[in-house]
Each structure stands twice: as structure tokens, then as C-alpha cells.
Short mmCIF file of C-alpha atoms in Angstrom, two decimals:
data_model
loop_
_atom_site.label_atom_id
_atom_site.label_comp_id
_atom_site.label_asym_id
_atom_site.label_seq_id
_atom_site.Cartn_x
_atom_site.Cartn_y
_atom_site.Cartn_z
CA MET A 272 102.35 134.86 -159.44
CA ASN A 273 106.08 135.16 -160.07
CA SER A 274 108.45 132.26 -160.21
CA LYS A 275 112.20 132.28 -159.73
CA PRO A 276 115.14 129.92 -159.51
CA VAL A 277 116.02 128.71 -156.00
CA LEU A 278 119.51 127.96 -154.75
CA GLY A 279 119.76 124.45 -153.30
CA LEU A 280 122.35 122.47 -151.39
CA GLN A 281 123.76 120.94 -154.58
CA GLU A 282 124.46 124.36 -156.09
CA ALA A 283 125.75 125.73 -152.79
CA THR A 284 128.19 122.84 -152.55
CA GLN A 285 129.35 123.45 -156.12
CA ILE A 286 129.95 127.14 -155.30
CA LEU A 287 131.75 126.22 -152.08
CA HIS A 288 134.09 123.81 -153.90
CA ALA A 289 134.95 126.35 -156.60
CA ALA A 290 135.73 129.02 -154.01
CA GLU A 291 137.72 126.52 -151.96
CA ALA A 292 139.79 125.61 -155.03
CA GLU A 293 140.64 129.28 -155.63
CA ALA A 294 141.68 129.71 -152.00
CA ALA A 295 143.75 126.53 -152.01
CA ALA A 296 145.49 127.49 -155.26
CA ASN A 297 146.71 130.63 -153.50
CA GLN A 298 147.32 128.96 -150.13
CA TRP A 299 144.82 131.25 -148.42
CA ALA A 300 143.18 130.12 -145.18
CA VAL A 301 139.62 131.41 -145.31
CA ALA A 302 136.03 130.80 -144.34
CA ILE A 303 133.49 130.53 -147.17
CA ALA A 304 129.74 130.93 -146.72
CA VAL A 305 126.90 130.41 -149.18
CA VAL A 306 123.48 131.83 -148.30
CA ASP A 307 120.06 131.86 -149.95
CA ASP A 308 118.31 135.00 -151.23
CA GLY A 309 117.11 135.79 -147.70
CA GLY A 310 120.64 135.63 -146.31
CA HIS A 311 120.13 132.29 -144.53
CA PRO A 312 123.20 130.00 -144.52
CA ILE A 313 123.14 126.92 -146.76
CA ALA A 314 126.82 125.95 -146.62
CA LEU A 315 129.83 127.06 -144.59
CA GLN A 316 133.42 125.92 -144.56
CA ARG A 317 136.33 127.22 -142.50
CA VAL A 318 139.86 126.07 -143.25
CA ASP A 319 141.69 124.93 -140.10
CA ALA A 320 144.20 127.80 -140.19
CA CYS A 321 141.48 130.47 -140.53
CA ALA A 322 140.61 132.40 -137.37
CA PRO A 323 137.21 131.40 -135.95
CA ILE A 324 135.80 134.91 -136.47
CA GLY A 325 136.25 134.36 -140.22
CA ALA A 326 133.21 132.07 -140.27
CA TYR A 327 131.03 134.77 -138.72
CA ILE A 328 132.32 137.49 -141.03
CA ALA A 329 131.96 135.31 -144.15
CA VAL A 330 128.28 134.69 -143.35
CA GLU A 331 127.68 138.40 -142.75
CA LYS A 332 129.38 139.37 -146.02
CA ALA A 333 127.23 136.83 -147.89
CA ARG A 334 124.07 137.99 -146.08
CA THR A 335 124.86 141.61 -146.99
CA ALA A 336 125.34 140.73 -150.68
CA ALA A 337 122.13 138.68 -150.77
CA LEU A 338 119.89 141.20 -149.00
CA GLY A 339 121.49 144.23 -150.62
CA ARG A 340 121.44 142.61 -154.08
CA ARG A 341 124.99 143.88 -154.72
CA GLU A 342 128.57 143.17 -153.74
CA SER A 343 129.32 144.06 -150.12
CA LYS A 344 132.15 146.25 -151.42
CA ALA A 345 129.51 148.78 -152.52
CA TYR A 346 128.75 149.45 -148.85
CA GLU A 347 132.45 149.67 -148.00
CA ASP A 348 132.83 152.24 -150.79
CA MET A 349 129.87 154.23 -149.40
CA VAL A 350 131.40 154.30 -145.91
CA ASN A 351 134.85 155.18 -147.25
CA GLY A 352 133.18 157.91 -149.31
CA GLY A 353 131.84 159.55 -146.17
CA ARG A 354 128.45 157.87 -145.65
CA SER A 355 129.33 156.61 -142.17
CA ALA A 356 125.64 156.06 -141.38
CA PHE A 357 125.95 152.72 -143.19
CA LEU A 358 128.12 151.48 -140.32
CA SER A 359 124.95 151.18 -138.21
CA ALA A 360 122.71 149.62 -140.88
CA PRO A 361 121.13 146.37 -139.61
CA LEU A 362 122.39 143.07 -141.05
CA LEU A 363 125.07 144.76 -143.09
CA THR A 364 128.80 144.48 -143.03
CA SER A 365 130.59 147.13 -145.00
CA LEU A 366 133.51 144.86 -145.87
CA GLU A 367 134.52 143.63 -149.32
CA GLY A 368 134.14 139.90 -149.96
CA GLY A 369 130.41 139.29 -150.41
CA VAL A 370 129.16 138.57 -153.95
CA PRO A 371 125.53 138.05 -154.99
CA LEU A 372 124.58 134.98 -157.04
CA ILE A 373 122.44 136.04 -159.98
CA ILE A 374 120.49 133.73 -162.30
CA ASN A 375 118.32 135.19 -165.08
CA GLY A 376 118.48 138.62 -163.44
CA GLN A 377 117.30 137.25 -160.07
CA VAL A 378 119.46 137.16 -156.93
CA VAL A 379 119.22 133.59 -155.66
CA GLY A 380 121.77 133.95 -152.88
CA ALA A 381 125.33 135.04 -152.25
CA VAL A 382 128.79 133.85 -151.34
CA GLY A 383 130.94 135.51 -148.70
CA VAL A 384 134.60 134.97 -147.87
CA SER A 385 136.76 136.13 -144.98
CA GLY A 386 140.31 135.42 -143.89
CA VAL A 387 142.71 137.26 -146.18
CA LYS A 388 142.93 140.77 -147.69
CA ALA A 389 139.61 142.22 -148.81
CA ASP A 390 140.36 142.03 -152.54
CA GLN A 391 141.54 138.43 -152.10
CA ASP A 392 138.33 137.54 -150.24
CA ALA A 393 136.39 139.02 -153.17
CA GLN A 394 138.52 137.11 -155.68
CA ILE A 395 137.64 133.84 -153.96
CA ALA A 396 133.95 134.77 -153.70
CA ARG A 397 133.80 135.63 -157.42
CA ALA A 398 135.46 132.30 -158.26
CA GLY A 399 132.70 130.59 -156.32
CA ALA A 400 130.00 132.66 -157.99
CA THR A 401 131.23 131.74 -161.47
CA ALA A 402 130.64 128.07 -160.67
CA LEU A 403 126.90 128.73 -160.74
CA VAL A 404 126.82 129.91 -164.34
#
């Protein structure tokens, strides 16, 4: 039987705070989601000035990164490269801003951010992911 690390609420909160600090440092109003390896939400925060849809999109970006075991940007690149079939893939958002959380080579979850430009969302998500190391 295999064993693997499991992302808990304590770690999710740590990731959320690190991502929130990056967003605040840049005065970016965003939603930040942390999900487990199955894409199920553990923590979610939406800054007051962030549009309500940001919370939904942040969760979907995180879910995509967790289930796909790669940054959500990879799917955006595929679509932009002509593979439009990925637009209809279930449980996937082909938008940059979802980053997997990897411990000892195992994906334990992901963080997703929505609310600003795609590369800025990804910057915040990566800041959150580095808190786990």
C-alpha cells in the first residue's frame, strides 16, 4: 500500500495567508482558493473588492491544477496553440492562475487565484505554493 502526505487545514491556511500577503503587497483584489488533491475546497478567501465570480474561478483554477497535476496555464497554452477541444474538457478551466502543491513528488492539492491579470493571478498562487515548502 502506498502512503502520501495529505494537505490539511493548517497547511491550507498557511498557503492562503502567503498568497494573501502577495496580493496585498501589490494592492490586488482577488479570490484565493486552496483545494486538496481531489480538487475539493479546503480554504477560500475573497477580498471585498473582488468580483463575486472570482471565488468560483479561483476554485476552478485550483481544481484544474490539482486534478491535472500541472499549472492551469498548461491548458491555456494548449487552447491558444490550437487544441480548442480542451475548452469542453470536464472540470477544467483553461485559464492561468492555478498551481499544484507538490510534496516529495506527490501532488497534495493546489492553489488558485482570480481577480487580476492572468500572470498576476499566477504570481499570487506561486507565492502561496512556496509557503508549503
